[in-house]
Short mmCIF file of C-alpha atoms in Angstrom, two decimals:
data_model
loop_
_atom_site.label_atom_id
_atom_site.label_comp_id
_atom_site.label_asym_id
_atom_site.label_seq_id
_atom_site.Cartn_x
_atom_site.Cartn_y
_atom_site.Cartn_z
CA UNK A 1 -5.17 -14.73 -10.66
CA UNK A 2 -8.11 -14.89 -13.07
CA UNK A 3 -7.85 -14.23 -16.79
CA UNK A 4 -8.27 -10.63 -17.93
CA UNK A 5 -9.75 -9.41 -21.19
CA UNK A 6 -6.21 -9.33 -22.59
CA UNK A 7 -5.94 -13.09 -22.01
CA UNK A 8 -9.23 -14.62 -23.13
CA UNK A 9 -12.73 -13.76 -24.29
CA UNK A 10 -14.06 -15.48 -21.16
CA UNK A 11 -11.86 -13.19 -19.07
CA UNK A 12 -13.61 -10.25 -20.73
CA UNK A 13 -16.98 -11.65 -19.68
CA UNK A 14 -18.10 -13.02 -23.05
CA UNK A 15 -19.96 -16.31 -23.14
CA UNK A 16 -20.32 -16.63 -19.36
CA UNK A 17 -23.63 -18.10 -18.29
CA UNK A 18 -23.63 -17.33 -14.57
CA UNK A 19 -24.67 -13.80 -13.63
CA UNK A 20 -23.20 -12.11 -10.63
CA UNK A 21 -24.90 -11.74 -7.27
CA UNK A 22 -24.99 -7.94 -7.48
CA UNK A 23 -28.79 -7.81 -7.92
CA UNK A 24 -29.15 -8.89 -4.30
CA UNK A 25 -27.66 -5.51 -3.32
CA UNK A 26 -30.09 -3.45 -5.40
CA UNK A 27 -33.36 -1.91 -4.22
CA UNK A 28 -36.52 -3.75 -5.36
CA UNK A 29 -37.38 -1.05 -7.87
CA UNK A 30 -34.87 0.94 -9.91
CA UNK A 31 -35.81 3.87 -12.13
CA UNK A 32 -33.64 3.56 -15.23
CA UNK A 33 -32.26 6.76 -16.71
CA UNK A 34 -32.75 7.31 -20.43
CA UNK A 35 -30.40 9.90 -21.91
CA UNK A 36 -32.72 10.31 -24.90
CA UNK A 37 -35.68 11.19 -22.67
CA UNK A 38 -36.77 14.84 -23.09
CA UNK A 39 -37.40 14.93 -19.35
CA UNK A 40 -33.79 13.93 -18.57
CA UNK A 41 -32.30 16.27 -21.16
CA UNK A 42 -34.37 19.20 -19.88
CA UNK A 43 -33.35 18.55 -16.28
CA UNK A 44 -29.68 18.45 -17.36
CA UNK A 45 -29.85 21.71 -19.33
CA UNK A 46 -27.56 23.83 -17.12
CA UNK A 47 -24.38 22.77 -18.93
CA UNK A 48 -25.79 24.00 -22.23
CA UNK A 49 -27.09 27.21 -20.65
CA UNK A 50 -23.66 27.88 -19.09
CA UNK A 51 -21.94 27.50 -22.46
CA UNK A 52 -24.46 29.81 -24.17
CA UNK A 53 -25.06 32.52 -21.57
CA UNK A 54 -21.98 32.42 -19.35
CA UNK A 55 -20.84 29.98 -16.68
CA UNK A 56 -21.68 31.01 -13.09
CA UNK A 57 -19.87 28.01 -11.58
CA UNK A 58 -16.73 29.88 -10.48
CA UNK A 59 -18.70 32.50 -8.56
CA UNK A 60 -20.93 29.88 -6.93
CA UNK A 61 -17.91 27.76 -6.02
CA UNK A 62 -16.25 30.76 -4.36
CA UNK A 63 -19.35 31.31 -2.26
CA UNK A 64 -19.38 27.66 -1.16
CA UNK A 65 -15.69 27.87 -0.23
CA UNK A 66 -16.20 31.11 1.73
CA UNK A 67 -19.11 29.55 3.61
CA UNK A 68 -17.01 26.51 4.57
CA UNK A 69 -14.12 28.68 5.77
CA UNK A 70 -16.52 30.76 7.87
CA UNK A 71 -17.70 27.48 9.42
CA UNK A 72 -14.13 26.61 10.41
CA UNK A 73 -12.81 24.57 7.49
CA UNK A 74 -9.02 24.93 7.06
CA UNK A 75 -8.10 27.78 4.72
CA UNK A 76 -5.48 25.65 2.94
CA UNK A 77 -8.15 22.93 2.36
CA UNK A 78 -5.70 20.18 3.33
CA UNK A 79 -6.99 17.03 5.05
CA UNK A 80 -4.13 15.73 7.18
CA UNK A 81 -4.49 11.99 7.75
CA UNK A 82 -2.44 9.79 10.05
CA UNK A 83 -1.78 6.98 7.57
CA UNK A 84 1.56 5.20 7.78
CA UNK A 85 4.18 5.33 5.03
CA UNK A 86 2.55 2.23 3.54
CA UNK A 87 -1.16 2.53 2.85
CA UNK A 88 -3.74 1.86 0.13
CA UNK A 89 -6.71 3.70 -1.33
CA UNK A 90 -9.34 3.22 -4.01
CA UNK A 91 -10.34 5.47 -6.90
CA UNK A 92 -13.66 5.03 -8.67
CA UNK A 93 -15.10 7.53 -11.13
CA UNK A 94 -18.58 8.33 -12.48
CA UNK A 95 -20.21 5.81 -10.23
CA UNK A 96 -23.48 5.64 -12.03
CA UNK A 97 -27.20 5.81 -12.08
CA UNK A 98 -28.26 3.43 -9.31
CA UNK A 99 -28.92 0.65 -11.81
CA UNK A 100 -27.43 -2.72 -12.82
CA UNK A 101 -24.10 -1.44 -14.21
CA UNK A 102 -23.38 0.52 -11.03
CA UNK A 103 -24.24 -2.30 -8.64
CA UNK A 104 -22.31 -4.81 -10.78
CA UNK A 105 -19.13 -3.00 -9.68
CA UNK A 106 -19.86 -3.28 -5.97
CA UNK A 107 -18.97 -6.93 -5.15
CA UNK A 108 -15.53 -6.71 -6.77
CA UNK A 109 -14.91 -3.24 -5.35
CA UNK A 110 -15.69 -4.44 -1.81
CA UNK A 111 -13.47 -7.50 -2.19
CA UNK A 112 -10.45 -5.64 -3.57
CA UNK A 113 -10.81 -2.73 -1.11
CA UNK A 114 -11.07 -4.71 2.15
CA UNK A 115 -7.83 -3.42 3.69
CA UNK A 116 -7.73 0.05 2.11
CA UNK A 117 -7.66 3.25 4.15
CA UNK A 118 -10.02 5.44 2.11
CA UNK A 119 -11.59 5.88 -1.31
CA UNK A 120 -11.99 8.78 -3.73
CA UNK A 121 -14.88 9.27 -6.16
CA UNK A 122 -13.40 11.01 -9.19
CA UNK A 123 -16.29 13.00 -10.70
CA UNK A 124 -20.08 12.65 -11.05
CA UNK A 125 -21.14 11.04 -7.80
CA UNK A 126 -24.83 11.26 -8.73
CA UNK A 127 -26.67 11.00 -12.05
CA UNK A 128 -28.53 12.52 -13.74
CA UNK A 129 -28.53 15.95 -11.98
CA UNK A 130 -26.95 15.50 -8.55
CA UNK A 131 -30.22 15.49 -6.58
CA UNK A 132 -30.08 14.85 -2.85
CA UNK A 133 -32.91 12.33 -3.11
CA UNK A 134 -30.73 10.13 -5.35
CA UNK A 135 -27.93 9.72 -2.80
CA UNK A 136 -29.65 6.85 -1.03
CA UNK A 137 -29.77 4.53 -4.05
CA UNK A 138 -26.72 5.88 -5.89
CA UNK A 139 -24.21 6.38 -3.07
CA UNK A 140 -25.09 5.32 0.48
CA UNK A 141 -26.64 1.97 -0.42
CA UNK A 142 -24.01 0.60 -2.87
CA UNK A 143 -21.06 1.60 -0.64
CA UNK A 144 -22.70 0.85 2.72
CA UNK A 145 -20.27 -2.00 3.37
CA UNK A 146 -17.12 -0.07 2.47
CA UNK A 147 -15.72 0.43 5.97
CA UNK A 148 -13.51 3.47 5.38
CA UNK A 149 -14.05 7.16 4.50
CA UNK A 150 -14.98 8.25 0.99
CA UNK A 151 -13.84 11.62 -0.37
CA UNK A 152 -15.18 13.00 -3.64
CA UNK A 153 -14.77 15.70 -6.23
CA UNK A 154 -17.86 16.87 -8.10
CA UNK A 155 -18.43 16.37 -11.80
CA UNK A 156 -20.62 18.35 -14.13
CA UNK A 157 -23.70 16.30 -13.18
CA UNK A 158 -23.22 17.14 -9.50
CA UNK A 159 -23.31 20.81 -10.50
CA UNK A 160 -26.65 20.61 -12.36
CA UNK A 161 -28.47 21.56 -9.13
CA UNK A 162 -25.89 24.04 -7.89
CA UNK A 163 -23.81 21.52 -5.88
CA UNK A 164 -26.09 21.81 -2.85
CA UNK A 165 -26.60 18.06 -2.38
CA UNK A 166 -22.88 17.32 -2.80
CA UNK A 167 -22.00 19.91 -0.17
CA UNK A 168 -24.56 18.49 2.27
CA UNK A 169 -23.19 14.96 1.93
CA UNK A 170 -19.43 15.57 1.82
CA UNK A 171 -18.96 18.92 3.56
CA UNK A 172 -20.47 18.62 7.04
CA UNK A 173 -24.09 19.17 5.99
CA UNK A 174 -23.33 22.63 4.58
CA UNK A 175 -26.47 24.83 4.60
CA UNK A 176 -27.88 26.23 1.33
CA UNK A 177 -26.32 29.38 -0.07
CA UNK A 178 -28.20 32.62 0.35
CA UNK A 179 -29.91 33.76 -2.87
CA UNK A 180 -27.94 36.14 -5.07
CA UNK A 181 -29.41 39.44 -6.28
CA UNK A 182 -31.44 39.04 -9.46
CA UNK A 183 -29.54 40.02 -12.64
CA UNK A 184 -30.55 43.03 -14.70
CA UNK A 185 -33.49 42.25 -17.03
CA UNK A 186 -32.84 41.24 -20.67
CA UNK A 187 -29.15 40.50 -20.05
CA UNK A 188 -27.52 37.15 -20.85
CA UNK A 189 -27.37 36.41 -17.12
CA UNK A 190 -31.08 37.20 -16.81
CA UNK A 191 -31.97 34.76 -19.60
CA UNK A 192 -29.77 32.10 -18.04
CA UNK A 193 -31.33 32.69 -14.62
CA UNK A 194 -34.82 32.46 -16.11
CA UNK A 195 -34.13 29.02 -17.63
CA UNK A 196 -31.82 27.64 -14.93
CA UNK A 197 -32.63 24.25 -13.42
CA UNK A 198 -32.89 24.30 -9.62
CA UNK A 199 -33.57 21.58 -7.04
CA UNK A 200 -37.10 20.91 -5.92
CA UNK A 201 -38.03 22.57 -2.59
CA UNK A 202 -38.65 19.08 -1.14
CA UNK A 203 -35.35 17.59 -2.39
CA UNK A 204 -33.39 15.80 0.33
CA UNK A 205 -36.22 14.91 2.70
CA UNK A 206 -34.91 11.33 2.95
CA UNK A 207 -31.21 12.19 3.13
CA UNK A 208 -30.89 11.74 6.90
CA UNK A 209 -32.40 8.27 6.61
CA UNK A 210 -30.03 7.38 3.75
CA UNK A 211 -27.00 8.49 5.81
CA UNK A 212 -27.68 5.67 8.29
CA UNK A 213 -26.37 3.22 5.68
CA UNK A 214 -22.87 4.68 6.16
CA UNK A 215 -23.05 5.84 9.77
CA UNK A 216 -20.17 3.91 11.36
CA UNK A 217 -17.48 6.18 12.87
CA UNK A 218 -14.78 4.64 10.64
CA UNK A 219 -16.75 5.67 7.53
CA UNK A 220 -16.99 9.36 8.36
CA UNK A 221 -15.07 12.09 6.53
CA UNK A 222 -15.57 15.83 6.23
CA UNK A 223 -14.16 17.74 3.27
CA UNK A 224 -13.17 21.41 3.47
CA UNK A 225 -14.97 22.09 0.17
CA UNK A 226 -15.50 20.85 -3.38
CA UNK A 227 -11.73 20.88 -3.94
CA UNK A 228 -9.18 19.70 -1.40
CA UNK A 229 -5.83 18.04 -0.74
CA UNK A 230 -5.19 14.90 1.32
CA UNK A 231 -1.82 14.33 2.97
CA UNK A 232 -1.46 10.59 3.51
CA UNK A 233 1.83 8.85 4.25
CA UNK A 234 4.49 10.06 1.80
CA UNK A 235 1.92 11.32 -0.72
CA UNK A 236 -0.25 14.36 -1.32
CA UNK A 237 -3.46 13.69 -3.28
CA UNK A 238 -5.08 16.82 -4.73
CA UNK A 239 -8.68 16.89 -5.94
CA UNK A 240 -9.90 19.73 -8.14
CA UNK A 241 -13.42 20.75 -9.14
CA UNK A 242 -13.78 21.41 -12.87
CA UNK A 243 -17.42 22.46 -12.65
CA UNK A 244 -19.89 22.44 -15.51
CA UNK A 245 -17.57 23.12 -18.44
CA UNK A 246 -14.28 21.45 -17.49
CA UNK A 247 -12.36 24.52 -16.32
CA UNK A 248 -11.28 25.90 -12.94
CA UNK A 249 -11.67 29.46 -11.70
CA UNK A 250 -8.73 31.75 -10.92
CA UNK A 251 -9.18 31.42 -7.14
CA UNK A 252 -8.97 27.63 -7.32
CA UNK A 253 -6.05 27.91 -9.75
CA UNK A 254 -4.08 30.03 -7.27
CA UNK A 255 -4.82 27.52 -4.52
CA UNK A 256 -3.71 24.65 -6.77
CA UNK A 257 -0.36 26.32 -7.43
CA UNK A 258 0.11 26.88 -3.71
CA UNK A 259 -0.67 23.31 -2.57
CA UNK A 260 1.43 21.91 -5.44
CA UNK A 261 4.61 23.46 -4.05
CA UNK A 262 7.25 21.37 -2.35
CA UNK A 263 9.08 18.08 -2.86
CA UNK A 264 6.31 15.77 -1.65
CA UNK A 265 5.13 13.47 -4.51
CA UNK A 266 1.62 14.30 -5.72
CA UNK A 267 -1.30 12.74 -7.57
CA UNK A 268 -3.99 14.93 -9.12
CA UNK A 269 -7.64 13.78 -9.15
CA UNK A 270 -9.74 15.77 -11.60
CA UNK A 271 -13.19 15.66 -13.14
CA UNK A 272 -11.74 16.41 -16.58
CA UNK A 273 -8.95 14.07 -17.74
CA UNK A 274 -5.91 15.80 -19.23
CA UNK A 275 -5.22 13.11 -21.85
CA UNK A 276 -8.21 11.25 -23.26
CA UNK A 277 -9.21 9.58 -26.54
CA UNK A 278 -5.81 10.32 -28.05
CA UNK A 279 -6.12 14.06 -27.37
CA UNK A 280 -4.58 16.53 -24.92
CA UNK A 281 -7.01 18.63 -22.84
CA UNK A 282 -4.80 20.68 -20.49
CA UNK A 283 -7.76 22.27 -18.59
CA UNK A 284 -7.87 26.05 -18.68
CA UNK A 285 -7.55 28.16 -15.55
CA UNK A 286 -9.92 31.09 -16.02
CA UNK A 287 -8.54 34.62 -16.23
CA UNK A 288 -5.56 33.75 -18.42
CA UNK A 289 -3.67 31.97 -15.64
CA UNK A 290 -2.40 29.06 -17.71
CA UNK A 291 -3.62 25.48 -17.44
CA UNK A 292 -3.84 22.72 -14.89
CA UNK A 293 -1.40 20.65 -16.93
CA UNK A 294 1.17 23.47 -16.71
CA UNK A 295 1.08 22.95 -12.94
CA UNK A 296 1.23 19.16 -13.23
CA UNK A 297 4.25 19.29 -15.57
CA UNK A 298 6.24 21.79 -13.48
CA UNK A 299 9.21 19.79 -12.14
CA UNK A 300 9.15 21.75 -8.87
CA UNK A 301 5.70 20.31 -8.11
CA UNK A 302 6.66 16.61 -8.30
CA UNK A 303 3.46 15.18 -9.77
CA UNK A 304 3.67 11.50 -10.63
CA UNK A 305 0.12 10.96 -11.94
CA UNK A 306 -3.07 12.77 -12.96
CA UNK A 307 -6.29 10.70 -12.75
CA UNK A 308 -9.50 12.02 -14.30
CA UNK A 309 -13.12 10.90 -14.37
CA UNK A 310 -15.93 12.10 -16.68
CA UNK A 311 -15.16 9.65 -19.52
CA UNK A 312 -16.69 6.28 -18.70
CA UNK A 313 -13.85 3.88 -19.42
CA UNK A 314 -10.18 3.36 -18.51
CA UNK A 315 -7.20 4.80 -20.39
CA UNK A 316 -3.54 5.31 -19.45
CA UNK A 317 -0.92 7.49 -21.15
CA UNK A 318 2.66 7.34 -19.74
CA UNK A 319 3.91 10.77 -20.87
CA UNK A 320 7.60 11.63 -20.73
CA UNK A 321 8.08 15.10 -19.21
CA UNK A 322 11.72 16.17 -19.08
CA UNK A 323 13.51 13.19 -17.51
CA UNK A 324 10.51 11.64 -15.76
CA UNK A 325 7.22 9.90 -16.59
CA UNK A 326 3.81 11.20 -15.53
CA UNK A 327 0.99 8.67 -15.72
CA UNK A 328 -2.14 10.31 -17.16
CA UNK A 329 -5.12 8.09 -16.39
CA UNK A 330 -8.82 8.11 -17.28
CA UNK A 331 -10.81 6.28 -14.59
CA UNK A 332 -14.50 7.00 -15.14
CA UNK A 333 -15.73 3.43 -15.57
CA UNK A 334 -17.26 3.10 -12.12
CA UNK A 335 -20.85 2.39 -13.13
CA UNK A 336 -22.35 4.93 -15.54
CA UNK A 337 -23.09 3.97 -19.17
CA UNK A 338 -19.96 2.93 -21.06
CA UNK A 339 -18.21 5.38 -23.31
CA UNK A 340 -16.81 3.54 -26.32
CA UNK A 341 -13.11 2.86 -26.66
CA UNK A 342 -13.33 1.57 -30.23
CA UNK A 343 -13.60 5.18 -31.41
CA UNK A 344 -10.11 5.96 -30.06
CA UNK A 345 -7.69 6.28 -33.03
CA UNK A 346 -4.26 4.74 -33.11
CA UNK A 347 -2.31 6.52 -30.36
CA UNK A 348 0.55 8.82 -31.30
CA UNK A 349 0.61 11.77 -28.93
CA UNK A 350 3.26 13.26 -26.60
CA UNK A 351 5.61 10.44 -27.60
CA UNK A 352 3.05 7.88 -26.36
CA UNK A 353 2.39 5.16 -28.92
CA UNK A 354 0.16 2.11 -29.11
CA UNK A 355 2.90 0.07 -27.44
CA UNK A 356 2.63 2.27 -24.31
CA UNK A 357 -1.12 3.00 -24.32
CA UNK A 358 -3.64 0.96 -22.33
CA UNK A 359 -7.42 1.02 -22.32
CA UNK A 360 -10.33 -0.96 -20.93
CA UNK A 361 -12.52 -2.22 -22.43
CA UNK A 362 -10.29 -3.26 -25.29
CA UNK A 363 -11.33 -1.56 -28.51
CA UNK A 364 -12.51 -4.85 -30.03
CA UNK A 365 -14.69 -5.62 -27.01
CA UNK A 366 -16.15 -2.12 -27.19
CA UNK A 367 -17.01 -2.56 -30.87
CA UNK A 368 -18.57 -5.99 -30.24
CA UNK A 369 -20.57 -4.54 -27.32
CA UNK A 370 -22.01 -1.66 -29.34
CA UNK A 371 -22.61 -3.67 -32.51
CA UNK A 372 -24.67 -6.13 -30.48
CA UNK A 373 -26.49 -3.34 -28.68
CA UNK A 374 -27.52 -1.53 -31.85
CA UNK A 375 -28.19 -4.81 -33.61
CA UNK A 376 -30.83 -5.51 -30.97
CA UNK A 377 -32.22 -1.99 -31.02
CA UNK A 378 -32.49 -1.86 -34.80
CA UNK A 379 -33.67 -5.49 -34.98
CA UNK A 380 -30.83 -6.17 -37.40
CA UNK A 381 -28.78 -8.39 -35.14
CA UNK A 382 -27.74 -10.86 -37.86
CA UNK A 383 -26.48 -8.07 -40.08
CA UNK A 384 -25.13 -5.69 -37.46
CA UNK A 385 -23.80 -7.67 -34.50
CA UNK A 386 -20.12 -8.66 -34.62
CA UNK A 387 -18.61 -11.45 -32.54
CA UNK A 388 -15.81 -10.42 -30.23
CA UNK A 389 -13.33 -12.21 -32.53
CA UNK A 390 -14.61 -10.36 -35.62
CA UNK A 391 -14.50 -7.05 -33.78
CA UNK A 392 -10.95 -7.65 -32.57
CA UNK A 393 -9.83 -8.51 -36.11
CA UNK A 394 -11.39 -5.46 -37.78
CA UNK A 395 -9.96 -3.12 -35.12
CA UNK A 396 -6.49 -4.60 -35.62
CA UNK A 397 -6.84 -4.05 -39.38
CA UNK A 398 -8.07 -0.46 -39.09
CA UNK A 399 -5.39 0.58 -36.62
CA UNK A 400 -2.60 -1.46 -38.17
CA UNK A 401 -1.74 -3.18 -34.88
CA UNK A 402 -1.53 -6.79 -33.70
CA UNK A 403 -4.59 -8.22 -32.00
CA UNK A 404 -4.59 -7.09 -28.37
CA UNK A 405 -5.93 -10.36 -27.00
CA UNK A 406 -3.89 -13.56 -27.17
CA UNK A 407 -4.79 -14.67 -30.71
CA UNK A 408 -6.81 -17.82 -31.33
CA UNK A 409 -7.90 -19.10 -34.71
CA UNK A 410 -7.38 -16.56 -37.54
CA UNK A 411 -10.52 -14.54 -38.35
CA UNK A 412 -11.23 -13.21 -41.82
CA UNK A 413 -12.29 -9.56 -41.86
CA UNK A 414 -15.39 -9.32 -44.04
CA UNK A 415 -16.84 -6.36 -45.87
CA UNK A 416 -19.81 -6.46 -43.46
CA UNK A 417 -17.47 -6.12 -40.47
CA UNK A 418 -15.72 -3.15 -42.08
CA UNK A 419 -19.04 -1.42 -42.80
CA UNK A 420 -20.31 -1.96 -39.24
CA UNK A 421 -17.03 -0.66 -37.81
CA UNK A 422 -17.30 2.47 -39.98
CA UNK A 423 -20.93 3.09 -39.02
CA UNK A 424 -20.03 2.84 -35.33
CA UNK A 425 -17.18 5.32 -35.65
CA UNK A 426 -14.27 2.90 -35.12
CA UNK A 427 -10.94 4.70 -34.94
CA UNK A 428 -8.14 4.26 -37.44
CA UNK A 429 -4.55 5.15 -38.18
CA UNK A 430 -3.81 8.89 -38.23
CA UNK A 431 -2.33 8.68 -41.73
CA UNK A 432 -5.51 7.02 -43.04
CA UNK A 433 -8.19 9.00 -41.22
CA UNK A 434 -10.30 10.68 -43.86
CA UNK A 435 -12.31 13.84 -43.41
CA UNK A 436 -15.42 11.64 -43.62
CA UNK A 437 -14.41 9.32 -40.78
CA UNK A 438 -13.68 12.13 -38.32
CA UNK A 439 -17.24 13.56 -38.40
CA UNK A 440 -18.69 10.04 -38.14
CA UNK A 441 -16.63 9.34 -35.03
CA UNK A 442 -17.56 12.70 -33.51
CA UNK A 443 -21.28 12.20 -34.20
CA UNK A 444 -21.19 8.68 -32.79
CA UNK A 445 -19.37 9.55 -29.56
CA UNK A 446 -21.40 12.68 -28.84
CA UNK A 447 -24.88 11.55 -29.90
CA UNK A 448 -25.27 7.80 -29.83
CA UNK A 449 -22.95 6.62 -27.08
CA UNK A 450 -24.64 8.46 -24.17
CA UNK A 451 -27.95 6.70 -24.87
CA UNK A 452 -26.37 3.28 -24.76
CA UNK A 453 -27.30 1.99 -21.33
CA UNK A 454 -27.57 -1.77 -21.17
CA UNK A 455 -28.66 -4.15 -18.46
CA UNK A 456 -27.01 -7.40 -19.56
CA UNK A 457 -23.39 -8.38 -18.82
CA UNK A 458 -20.65 -7.89 -19.74
CA UNK A 459 -20.79 -4.27 -18.58
CA UNK A 460 -17.03 -3.49 -18.86
CA UNK A 461 -16.81 -1.37 -15.68
CA UNK A 462 -13.66 -0.75 -13.67
CA UNK A 463 -12.10 0.75 -10.55
CA UNK A 464 -8.57 1.44 -9.30
CA UNK A 465 -6.58 0.35 -6.29
CA UNK A 466 -3.39 2.26 -5.41
CA UNK A 467 -0.89 0.79 -2.96
CA UNK A 468 1.59 3.36 -1.67
CA UNK A 469 5.05 2.82 -0.20
CA UNK A 470 7.83 5.38 0.32
CA UNK A 471 9.40 4.14 -2.93
CA UNK A 472 6.47 3.73 -5.34
CA UNK A 473 2.74 3.66 -6.02
CA UNK A 474 1.37 0.43 -7.46
CA UNK A 475 -1.69 1.31 -9.57
CA UNK A 476 -4.00 -1.48 -10.69
CA UNK A 477 -7.18 -1.29 -12.77
CA UNK A 478 -9.69 -4.03 -11.90
CA UNK A 479 -12.58 -5.07 -14.14
CA UNK A 480 -16.24 -5.60 -13.24
CA UNK A 481 -18.34 -7.30 -15.91
CA UNK A 482 -21.47 -8.28 -13.99
CA UNK A 483 -20.63 -11.97 -14.33
CA UNK A 484 -20.01 -14.19 -11.33
CA UNK A 485 -16.49 -15.21 -12.32
CA UNK A 486 -15.26 -11.61 -12.27
CA UNK A 487 -17.09 -10.91 -8.98
CA UNK A 488 -15.31 -13.78 -7.23
CA UNK A 489 -11.87 -12.88 -8.58
CA UNK A 490 -11.79 -9.40 -10.18
CA UNK A 491 -9.26 -9.49 -13.04
CA UNK A 492 -6.44 -6.95 -13.27
CA UNK A 493 -6.72 -5.17 -16.62
CA UNK A 494 -3.70 -2.92 -16.18
CA UNK A 495 -0.90 -2.48 -13.67
CA UNK A 496 1.93 0.01 -13.39
CA UNK A 497 4.49 0.86 -10.72
CA UNK A 498 4.99 4.62 -10.37
CA UNK A 499 8.28 5.59 -8.70
CA UNK A 500 8.12 8.25 -5.98
CA UNK A 501 11.85 8.86 -5.63
#
């Protein structure tokens, strides 16, 4: 087994000269997405409009679900597979923008997934706005050689064009929804409708051609809708659609309670992680019907894990609930720009401490990555860029924890390193987090991080493999750096056995 980032700097992808072969999989020309481009921000405006003028997602989702049921989809939205009691599946979240970081994941993903029975995309299949014309480069091409079905739940980006492309690809080529009556003039809904981003009339002209890349019978799967359940072996896997704003509507909430009944062990797949960045986000069910996490924690429902996309890294929180442990996982590192982990404060939530918490990339690697990135952008590399050893040392000092990686030679933490860490919003200990540091971290994570695409390894991407037996689920997080060494032998960054008894 190859070294991971917890073992050596080389295992993290630092200092490796040989690039991976992933570029051979890419199309000759790739349009790179800039999240600071006014054109991109304007196209992705529907999330902001929904938060200002009311979110129409629940009503639109209900119409999609009704259309699928009228076409013969099962009313309980359960996909009943014939897998044996021992089977395996992949989970990959926020798969990316059709560029280098997304394709860098593919060689390792294909190697690790060779004998798996299916895969699940956990949120944001297509960036930036879920257009049908982007499915060729961003979905069908990179996963053309994955020889099993792929199920998916939509993320907020898939909803930016009303979910039409997602429904065409994953739900039996569902036809467009009929137009709704126009809202009354000068109402909030009217303003929203006036500004709403919609797909181009010509969008999807090349979709049939793109489908040929995954046209083998063994690759085909039809979902009953944007949310669903899969019964496979001893397990039920439930995928929910959290729409534009990270909530679910009352209709979906009632369905979730219904399919969560019974003694069968369950794993939730959601577009909005329930524990992330040291915070609890239980996910509201609209209409005052509680939260998704209420359902997950109910002992009668027998959930063993909740895996969420949306945040572009890996995190795991083993939370004690009554006399059992539920593994809350963030798994959105499948190819989109990397969300920083160095901004995560020292973990102390729901009786989960630093000793129990896992993340990838390691906080020190995240800080080194971003200090180098902004050092290049600001042309202040000598002053701004931190080595991975310096970054590891300053993170350990700020959080009051031992160095995560096997320590080498001692590294002195300089004033420069402390200043850079502060400017980049590095987390700290809860008892030492000042009112100044909190706004800095919030500004950094919300404003600067989304613009931080990079096209040079290490990329710090990841994907999950879950091996199921009647007794347990073995969950492993594999790394993809874009370097050849990690393509040949993808390192395991985290592993946990989840009992099903």
